Short mmCIF file of C-alpha atoms in Angstrom, two decimals:
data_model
loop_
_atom_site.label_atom_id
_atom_site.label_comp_id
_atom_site.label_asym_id
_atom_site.label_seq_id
_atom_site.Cartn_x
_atom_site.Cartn_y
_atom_site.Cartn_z
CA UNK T 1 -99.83 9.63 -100.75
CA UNK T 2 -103.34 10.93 -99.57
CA UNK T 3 -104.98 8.00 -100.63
CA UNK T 4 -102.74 6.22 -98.90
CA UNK T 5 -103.68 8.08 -95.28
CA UNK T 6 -107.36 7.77 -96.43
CA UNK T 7 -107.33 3.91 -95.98
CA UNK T 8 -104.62 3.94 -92.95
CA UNK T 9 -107.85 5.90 -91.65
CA UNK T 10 -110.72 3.75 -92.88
CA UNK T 11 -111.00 0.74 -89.85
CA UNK T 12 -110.62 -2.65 -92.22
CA UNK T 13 -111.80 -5.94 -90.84
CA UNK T 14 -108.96 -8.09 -91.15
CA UNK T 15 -106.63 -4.75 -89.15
CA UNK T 16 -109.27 -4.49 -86.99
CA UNK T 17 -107.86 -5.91 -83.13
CA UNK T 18 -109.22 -7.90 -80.74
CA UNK T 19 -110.23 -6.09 -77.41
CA UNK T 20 -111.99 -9.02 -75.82
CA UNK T 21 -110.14 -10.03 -72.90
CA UNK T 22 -109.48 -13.43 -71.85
CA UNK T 23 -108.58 -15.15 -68.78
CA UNK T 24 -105.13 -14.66 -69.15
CA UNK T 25 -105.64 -10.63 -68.71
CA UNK T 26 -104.97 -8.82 -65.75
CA UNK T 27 -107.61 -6.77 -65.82
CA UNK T 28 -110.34 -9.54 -65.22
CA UNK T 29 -109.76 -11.17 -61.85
CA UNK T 30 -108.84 -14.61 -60.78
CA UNK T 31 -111.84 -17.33 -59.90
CA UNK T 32 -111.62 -16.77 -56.22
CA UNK T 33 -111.13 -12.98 -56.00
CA UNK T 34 -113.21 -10.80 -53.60
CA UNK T 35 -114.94 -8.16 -54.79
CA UNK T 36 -112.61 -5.86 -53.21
CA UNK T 37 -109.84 -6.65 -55.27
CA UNK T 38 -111.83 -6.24 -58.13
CA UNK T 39 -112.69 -2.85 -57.02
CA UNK T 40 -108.99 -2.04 -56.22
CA UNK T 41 -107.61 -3.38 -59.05
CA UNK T 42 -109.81 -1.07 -61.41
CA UNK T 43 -109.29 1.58 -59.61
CA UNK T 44 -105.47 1.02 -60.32
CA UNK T 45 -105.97 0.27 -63.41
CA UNK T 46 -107.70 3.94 -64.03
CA UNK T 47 -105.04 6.05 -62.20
CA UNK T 48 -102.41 3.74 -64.88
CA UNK T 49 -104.36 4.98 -68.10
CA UNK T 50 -104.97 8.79 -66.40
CA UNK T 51 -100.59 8.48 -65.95
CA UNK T 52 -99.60 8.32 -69.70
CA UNK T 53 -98.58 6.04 -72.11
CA UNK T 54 -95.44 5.45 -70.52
CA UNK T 55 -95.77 1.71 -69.81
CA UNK T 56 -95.64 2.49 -66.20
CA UNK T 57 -92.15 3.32 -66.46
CA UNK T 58 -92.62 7.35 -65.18
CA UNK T 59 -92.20 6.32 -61.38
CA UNK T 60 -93.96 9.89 -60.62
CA UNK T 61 -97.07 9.15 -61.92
CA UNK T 62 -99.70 8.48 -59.46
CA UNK T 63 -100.41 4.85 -59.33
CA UNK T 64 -96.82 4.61 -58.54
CA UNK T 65 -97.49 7.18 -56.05
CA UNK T 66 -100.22 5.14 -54.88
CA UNK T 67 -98.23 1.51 -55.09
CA UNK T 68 -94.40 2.22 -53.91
CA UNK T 69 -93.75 2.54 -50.18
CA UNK T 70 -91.90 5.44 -49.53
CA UNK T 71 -88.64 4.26 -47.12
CA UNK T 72 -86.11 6.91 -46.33
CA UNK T 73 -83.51 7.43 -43.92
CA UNK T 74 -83.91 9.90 -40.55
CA UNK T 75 -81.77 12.51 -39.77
CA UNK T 76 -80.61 10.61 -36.83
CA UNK T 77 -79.65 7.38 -39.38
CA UNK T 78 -77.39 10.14 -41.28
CA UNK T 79 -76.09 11.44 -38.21
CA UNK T 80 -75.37 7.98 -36.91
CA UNK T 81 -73.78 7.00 -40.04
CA UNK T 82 -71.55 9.53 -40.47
CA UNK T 83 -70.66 9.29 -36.47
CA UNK T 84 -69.46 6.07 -37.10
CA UNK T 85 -67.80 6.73 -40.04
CA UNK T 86 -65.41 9.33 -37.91
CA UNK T 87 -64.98 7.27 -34.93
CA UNK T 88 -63.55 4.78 -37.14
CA UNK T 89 -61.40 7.07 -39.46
CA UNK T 90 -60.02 8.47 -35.83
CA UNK T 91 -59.13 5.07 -35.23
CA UNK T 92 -57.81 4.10 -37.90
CA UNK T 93 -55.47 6.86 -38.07
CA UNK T 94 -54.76 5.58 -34.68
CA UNK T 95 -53.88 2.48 -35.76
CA UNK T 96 -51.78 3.66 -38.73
CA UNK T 97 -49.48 5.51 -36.16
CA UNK T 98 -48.95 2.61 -33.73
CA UNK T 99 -48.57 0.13 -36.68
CA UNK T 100 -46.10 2.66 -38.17
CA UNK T 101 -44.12 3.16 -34.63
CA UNK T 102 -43.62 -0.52 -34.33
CA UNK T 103 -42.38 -0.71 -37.48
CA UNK T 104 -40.20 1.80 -36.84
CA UNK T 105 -39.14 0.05 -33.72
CA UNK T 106 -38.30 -3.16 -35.37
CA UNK T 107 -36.23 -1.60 -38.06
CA UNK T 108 -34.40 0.67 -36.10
CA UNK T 109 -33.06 -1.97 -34.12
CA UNK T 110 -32.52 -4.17 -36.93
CA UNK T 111 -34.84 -6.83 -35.71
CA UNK T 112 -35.18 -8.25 -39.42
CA UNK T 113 -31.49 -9.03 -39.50
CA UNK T 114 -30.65 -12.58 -40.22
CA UNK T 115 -28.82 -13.31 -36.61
CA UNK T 116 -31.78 -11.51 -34.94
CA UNK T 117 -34.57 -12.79 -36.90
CA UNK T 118 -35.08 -16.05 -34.53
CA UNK T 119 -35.95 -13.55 -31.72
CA UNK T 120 -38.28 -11.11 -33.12
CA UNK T 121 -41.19 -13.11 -31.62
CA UNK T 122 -39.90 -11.40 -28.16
CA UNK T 123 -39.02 -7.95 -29.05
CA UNK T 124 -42.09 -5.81 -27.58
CA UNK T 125 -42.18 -3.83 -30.82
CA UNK T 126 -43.82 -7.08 -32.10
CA UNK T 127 -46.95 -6.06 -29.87
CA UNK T 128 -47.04 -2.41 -31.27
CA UNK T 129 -47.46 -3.89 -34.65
CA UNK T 130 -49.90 -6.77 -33.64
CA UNK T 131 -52.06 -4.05 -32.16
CA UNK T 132 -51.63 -1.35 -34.71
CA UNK T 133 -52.55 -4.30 -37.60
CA UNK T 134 -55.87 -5.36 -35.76
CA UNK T 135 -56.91 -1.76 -34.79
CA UNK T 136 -56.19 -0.47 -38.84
CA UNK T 137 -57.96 -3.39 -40.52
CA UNK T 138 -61.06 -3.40 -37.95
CA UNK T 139 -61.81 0.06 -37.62
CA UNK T 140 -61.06 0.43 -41.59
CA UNK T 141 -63.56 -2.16 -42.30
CA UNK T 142 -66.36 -0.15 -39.87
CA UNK T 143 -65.27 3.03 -41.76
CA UNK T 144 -65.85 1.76 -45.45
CA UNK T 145 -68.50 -0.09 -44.39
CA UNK T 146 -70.46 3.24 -42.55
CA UNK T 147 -69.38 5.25 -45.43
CA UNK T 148 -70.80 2.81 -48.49
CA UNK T 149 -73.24 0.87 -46.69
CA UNK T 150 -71.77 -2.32 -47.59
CA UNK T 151 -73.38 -4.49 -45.35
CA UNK T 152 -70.30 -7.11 -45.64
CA UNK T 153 -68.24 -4.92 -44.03
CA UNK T 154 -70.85 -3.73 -41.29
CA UNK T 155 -71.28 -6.95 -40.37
CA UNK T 156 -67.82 -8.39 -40.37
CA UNK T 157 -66.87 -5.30 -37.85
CA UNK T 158 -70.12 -5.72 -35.68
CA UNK T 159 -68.87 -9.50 -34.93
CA UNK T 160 -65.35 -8.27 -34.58
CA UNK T 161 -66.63 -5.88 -32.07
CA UNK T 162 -68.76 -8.31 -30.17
CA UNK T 163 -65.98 -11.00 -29.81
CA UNK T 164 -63.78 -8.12 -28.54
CA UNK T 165 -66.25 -6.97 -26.15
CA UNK T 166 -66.21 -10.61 -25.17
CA UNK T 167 -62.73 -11.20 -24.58
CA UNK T 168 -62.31 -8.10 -22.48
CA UNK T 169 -65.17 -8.96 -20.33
CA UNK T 170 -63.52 -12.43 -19.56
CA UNK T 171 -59.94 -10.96 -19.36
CA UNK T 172 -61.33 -8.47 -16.67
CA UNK T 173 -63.22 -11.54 -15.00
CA UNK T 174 -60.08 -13.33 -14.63
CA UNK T 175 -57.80 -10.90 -13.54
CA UNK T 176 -60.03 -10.51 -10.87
CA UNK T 177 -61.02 -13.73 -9.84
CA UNK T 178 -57.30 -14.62 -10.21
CA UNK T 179 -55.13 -11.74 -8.77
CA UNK T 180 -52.76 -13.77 -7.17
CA UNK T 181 -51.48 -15.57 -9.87
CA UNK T 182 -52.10 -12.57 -12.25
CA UNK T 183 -49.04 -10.84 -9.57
CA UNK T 184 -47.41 -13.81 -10.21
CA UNK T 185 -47.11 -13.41 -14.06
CA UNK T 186 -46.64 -9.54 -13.34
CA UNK T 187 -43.50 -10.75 -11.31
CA UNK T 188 -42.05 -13.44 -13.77
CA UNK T 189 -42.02 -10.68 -16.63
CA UNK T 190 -40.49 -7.85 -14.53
CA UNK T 191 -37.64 -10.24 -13.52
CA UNK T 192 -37.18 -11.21 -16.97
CA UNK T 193 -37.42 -7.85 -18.62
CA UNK T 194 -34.56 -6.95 -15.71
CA UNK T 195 -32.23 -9.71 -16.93
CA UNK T 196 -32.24 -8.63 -20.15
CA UNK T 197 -32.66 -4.81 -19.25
CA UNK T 198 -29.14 -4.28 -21.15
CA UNK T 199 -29.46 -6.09 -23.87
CA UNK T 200 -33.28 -4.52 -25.29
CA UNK T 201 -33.44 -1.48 -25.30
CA UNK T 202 -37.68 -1.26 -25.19
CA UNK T 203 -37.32 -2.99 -21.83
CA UNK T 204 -34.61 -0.84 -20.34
CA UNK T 205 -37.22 2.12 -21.41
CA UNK T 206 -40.31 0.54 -19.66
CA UNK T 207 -38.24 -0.57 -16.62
CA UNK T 208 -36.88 2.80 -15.92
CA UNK T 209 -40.26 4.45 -16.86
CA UNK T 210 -41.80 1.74 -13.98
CA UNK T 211 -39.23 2.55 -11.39
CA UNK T 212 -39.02 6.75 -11.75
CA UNK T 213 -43.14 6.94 -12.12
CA UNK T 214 -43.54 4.62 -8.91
CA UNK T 215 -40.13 5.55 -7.23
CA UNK T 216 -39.21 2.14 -6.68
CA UNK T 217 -36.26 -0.62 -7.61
CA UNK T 218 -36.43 -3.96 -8.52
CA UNK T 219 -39.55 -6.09 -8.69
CA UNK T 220 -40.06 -7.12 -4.59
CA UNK T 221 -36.80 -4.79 -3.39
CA UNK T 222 -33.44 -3.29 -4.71
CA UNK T 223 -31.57 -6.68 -4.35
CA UNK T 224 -33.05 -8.03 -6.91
CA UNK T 225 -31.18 -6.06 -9.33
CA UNK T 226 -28.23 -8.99 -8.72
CA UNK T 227 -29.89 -11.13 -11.67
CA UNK T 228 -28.83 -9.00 -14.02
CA UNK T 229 -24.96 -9.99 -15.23
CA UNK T 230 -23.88 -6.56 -15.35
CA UNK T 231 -25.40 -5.25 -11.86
CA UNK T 232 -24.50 -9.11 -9.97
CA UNK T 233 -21.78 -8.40 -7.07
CA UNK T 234 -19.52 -11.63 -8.93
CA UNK T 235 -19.56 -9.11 -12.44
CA UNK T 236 -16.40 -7.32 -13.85
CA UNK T 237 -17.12 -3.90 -14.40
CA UNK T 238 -18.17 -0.76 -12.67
CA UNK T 239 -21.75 -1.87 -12.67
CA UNK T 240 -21.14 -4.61 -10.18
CA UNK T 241 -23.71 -4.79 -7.24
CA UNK T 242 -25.12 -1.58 -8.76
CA UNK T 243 -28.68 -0.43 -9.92
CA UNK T 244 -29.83 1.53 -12.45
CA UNK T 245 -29.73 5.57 -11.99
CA UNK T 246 -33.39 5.22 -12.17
CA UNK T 247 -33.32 3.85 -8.69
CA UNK T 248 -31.65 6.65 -6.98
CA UNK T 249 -33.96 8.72 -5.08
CA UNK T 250 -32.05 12.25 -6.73
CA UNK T 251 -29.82 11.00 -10.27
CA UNK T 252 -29.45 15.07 -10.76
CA UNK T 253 -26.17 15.54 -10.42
CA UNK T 254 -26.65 19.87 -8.77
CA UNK T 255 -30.13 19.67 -10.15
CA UNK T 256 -29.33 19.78 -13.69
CA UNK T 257 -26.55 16.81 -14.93
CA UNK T 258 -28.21 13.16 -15.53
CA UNK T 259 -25.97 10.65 -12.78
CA UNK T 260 -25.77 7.62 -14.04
CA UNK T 261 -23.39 6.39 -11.62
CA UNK T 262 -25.66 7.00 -8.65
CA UNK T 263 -26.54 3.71 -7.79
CA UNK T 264 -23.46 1.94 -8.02
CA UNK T 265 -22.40 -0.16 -4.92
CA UNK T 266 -26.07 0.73 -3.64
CA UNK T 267 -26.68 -3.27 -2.92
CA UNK T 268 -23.90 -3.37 -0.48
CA UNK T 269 -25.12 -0.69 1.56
CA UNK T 270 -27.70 -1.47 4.20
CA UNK T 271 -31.46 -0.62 4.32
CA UNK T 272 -30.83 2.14 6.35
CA UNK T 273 -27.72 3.80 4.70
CA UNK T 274 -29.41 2.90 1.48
CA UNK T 275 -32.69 4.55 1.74
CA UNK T 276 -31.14 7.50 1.12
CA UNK T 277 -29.53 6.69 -2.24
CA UNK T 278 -32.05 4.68 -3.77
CA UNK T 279 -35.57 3.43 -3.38
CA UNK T 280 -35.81 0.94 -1.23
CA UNK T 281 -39.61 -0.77 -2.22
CA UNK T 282 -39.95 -2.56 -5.64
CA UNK T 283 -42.34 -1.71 -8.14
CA UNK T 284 -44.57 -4.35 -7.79
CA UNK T 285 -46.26 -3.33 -4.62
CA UNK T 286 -45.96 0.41 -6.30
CA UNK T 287 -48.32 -0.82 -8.92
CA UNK T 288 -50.87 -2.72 -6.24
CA UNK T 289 -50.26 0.88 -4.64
CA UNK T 290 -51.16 2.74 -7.36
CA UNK T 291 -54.52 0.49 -8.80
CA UNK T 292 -55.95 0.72 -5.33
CA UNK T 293 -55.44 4.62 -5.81
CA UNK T 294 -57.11 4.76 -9.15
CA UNK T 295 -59.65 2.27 -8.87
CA UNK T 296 -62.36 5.16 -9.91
CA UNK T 297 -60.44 6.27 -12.64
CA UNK T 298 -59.44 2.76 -14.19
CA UNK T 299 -63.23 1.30 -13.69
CA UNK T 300 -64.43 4.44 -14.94
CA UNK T 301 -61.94 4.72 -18.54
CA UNK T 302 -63.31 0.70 -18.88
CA UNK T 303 -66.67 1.17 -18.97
CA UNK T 304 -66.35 4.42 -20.92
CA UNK T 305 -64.36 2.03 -23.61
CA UNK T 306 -67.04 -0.50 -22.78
CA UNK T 307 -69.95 1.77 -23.78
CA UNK T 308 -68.38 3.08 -27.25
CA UNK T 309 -67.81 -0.63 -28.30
CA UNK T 310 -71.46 -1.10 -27.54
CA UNK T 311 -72.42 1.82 -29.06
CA UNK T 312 -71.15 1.00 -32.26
CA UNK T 313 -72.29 -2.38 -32.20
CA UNK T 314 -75.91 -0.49 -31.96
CA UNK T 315 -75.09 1.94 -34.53
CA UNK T 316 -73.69 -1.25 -37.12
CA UNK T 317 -77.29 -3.00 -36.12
CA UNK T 318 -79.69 0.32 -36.54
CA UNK T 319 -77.93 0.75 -40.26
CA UNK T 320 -78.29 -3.13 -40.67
CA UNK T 321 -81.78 -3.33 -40.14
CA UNK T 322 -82.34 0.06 -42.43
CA UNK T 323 -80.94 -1.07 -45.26
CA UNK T 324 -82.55 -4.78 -45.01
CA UNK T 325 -85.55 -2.66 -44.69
CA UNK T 326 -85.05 -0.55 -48.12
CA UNK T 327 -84.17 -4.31 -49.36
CA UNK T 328 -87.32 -5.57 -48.83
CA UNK T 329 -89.56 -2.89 -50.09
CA UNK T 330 -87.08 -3.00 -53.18
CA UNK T 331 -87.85 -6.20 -53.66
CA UNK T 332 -92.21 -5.98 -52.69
CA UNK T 333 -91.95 -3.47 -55.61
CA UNK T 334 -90.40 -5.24 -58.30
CA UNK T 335 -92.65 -8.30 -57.53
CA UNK T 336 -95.89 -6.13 -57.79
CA UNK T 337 -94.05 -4.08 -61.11
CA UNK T 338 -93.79 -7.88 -62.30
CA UNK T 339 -97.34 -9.19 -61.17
CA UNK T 340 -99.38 -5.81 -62.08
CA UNK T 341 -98.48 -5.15 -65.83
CA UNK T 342 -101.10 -3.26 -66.92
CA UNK T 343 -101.71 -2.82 -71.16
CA UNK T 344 -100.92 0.40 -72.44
CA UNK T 345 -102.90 2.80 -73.78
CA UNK T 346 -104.09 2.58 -77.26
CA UNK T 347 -102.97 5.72 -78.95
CA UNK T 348 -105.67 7.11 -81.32
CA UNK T 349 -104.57 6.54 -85.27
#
């Protein structure tokens, strides 16, 4: 055995290696090179051998030091991050509830039933769940995607947001380069959601809601109630030439008991008896009324709603661009890991 490390120690010919280097090493530079490069590149090379004999794999030794780009994220990228990742889980809680209502809505009322099922596409329930569907998925996308930095995700909800900004922008365009025939649709669906108002019970809730908020009747006055077959002057019943209790300028019966019989026979009376059973005015001059009111209020709400849905759009872009920065460098480093492999150090025998 000790003759045995005597000759491992005695440098034979034929073990001896060859340390000439060729032009394939990378310590000799390419035909071409400046002298700077050469300088550099030694220089490298000396920190590599002064690291260890780690085959460059420590990343805290000092040519690594010297080589990676250090790319980090700012304590306002956290705090934007993580502000986005609230505002969309308060969102998407958001849209959990008003999915969850509608549903509700439509089973309660036994919408799904088979002789119902042909006119689900008009129950207004069917909106609550349109709009709780599209507000859960999009703002659960922006959430996940804040929260893991998936940039998928960030990027599916940043055009999501755009093309919503969009479509408000030319919704609010039209309605006001278009007001007259926007009152016109207004109209149509008040008259229609008066015909049916006691049949669906979501539209006798938003008519009555419309006509004790505004104090008014009807959509252009209190006759108009005589499209309805229950409240027409020709009906049986005790509804006949009638209007809602919601119409009656006091249904409190002493203060305290809900009339609901207040406003029958009110369409045979005339304006002046009538005016003080009922509202006279319909609703939809109480809602021209009321926008010209709160025109501060309503412009100022849309471009508050405005500016969030830009903000986030900015905050979706700053967290883009940071991680297609971290990308890159990723990337510059495993090229020059790839393109600089130095030899490693020969350990002494």
């Amino acid at each position: 055995m000790r003759r045995y490390f005597l000759l491992k120690r005695i440098p034979l010919p034929w073990l001896r290696r060859d340390t000439t280097q060729n032009e394939s090493s990378p310590l000799i530079p390419k035909a071409g090179s400046t002298k700077e490069n050469v300088e550099e590149l030694s220089h490298v090379t000396s920190e590599f051998h002064q690291a260890g004999p780690n085959d460059g794999q420590d990343n805290n030794s000092p040519v690594f030091a010297s080589v990676q780009p250090h790319h980090r994220y700012s304590l306002i990228d956290y705090f934007l991050k993580y502000f986005l990742f609230l505002c969309n889980l308060v969102f998407t809680v958001l849209g959990l509830v008003v999915l969850g209502l509608g549903m509700w809505g439509l089973i309660s009322k036994e919408s799904f039933a088979q002789e119902k099922i042909g006119s689900i596409g008009t129950d207004p329930m069917l909106i609550l769940v349109t709009l709780g569907f599209v507000l859960t998925l999009l703002c659960l996308s922006g959430c996940v995607g804040a929260l893991r930095e998936n940039c998928s995700l960030l990027k599916l909800f940043s055009a999501a947001v755009l093309v919503l900004i969009t479509a408000q922008v030319l919704v609010a365009i039209m309605a006001y380069s278009l007001g007259d025939q926007v009152g016109g649709y207004l109209r149509s669906g008040m008259l229609a959601a008066m015909v049916r108002y006691q049949d669906d019970l979501d539209l006798r809730f938003i008519t009555d809601e419309i006509q004790s908020n505004l104090q008014c009747c009807g959509a252009d006055n209190y006759r108009d109630w005589e499209i309805n077959i229950y409240y027409n002057c020709s009906a049986p019943g005790v509804l006949a030439c009638g209007v809602p209790a919601t119409c009656c300028v006091d249904p409190l019966e002493n203060g305290t008991v809900w009339n609901s019989q207040c406003g029958v026979g009110a369409q045979q009376l005339d304006e002046f008896t009538a005016q003080s059973v009922i509202f006279l005015g319909g609703c939809l001059g109480g809602i021209s009324r009321w926008i010209e009111q709160h025109e501060g209020l309503i412009g100022t709400v849309g471009i508050v709603v405005l500016g969030v849905q830009i903000l986030t759009v900015f905050i979706t872009t700053r967290l883009l661009e940071n991680k297609s920065a971290i990308f890159s460098w990723q990337d510059s480093v495993f090229d020059s890991e790839r393109d600089c492999k130095f030899p490693s150090p020969r350990r002494p025998i």
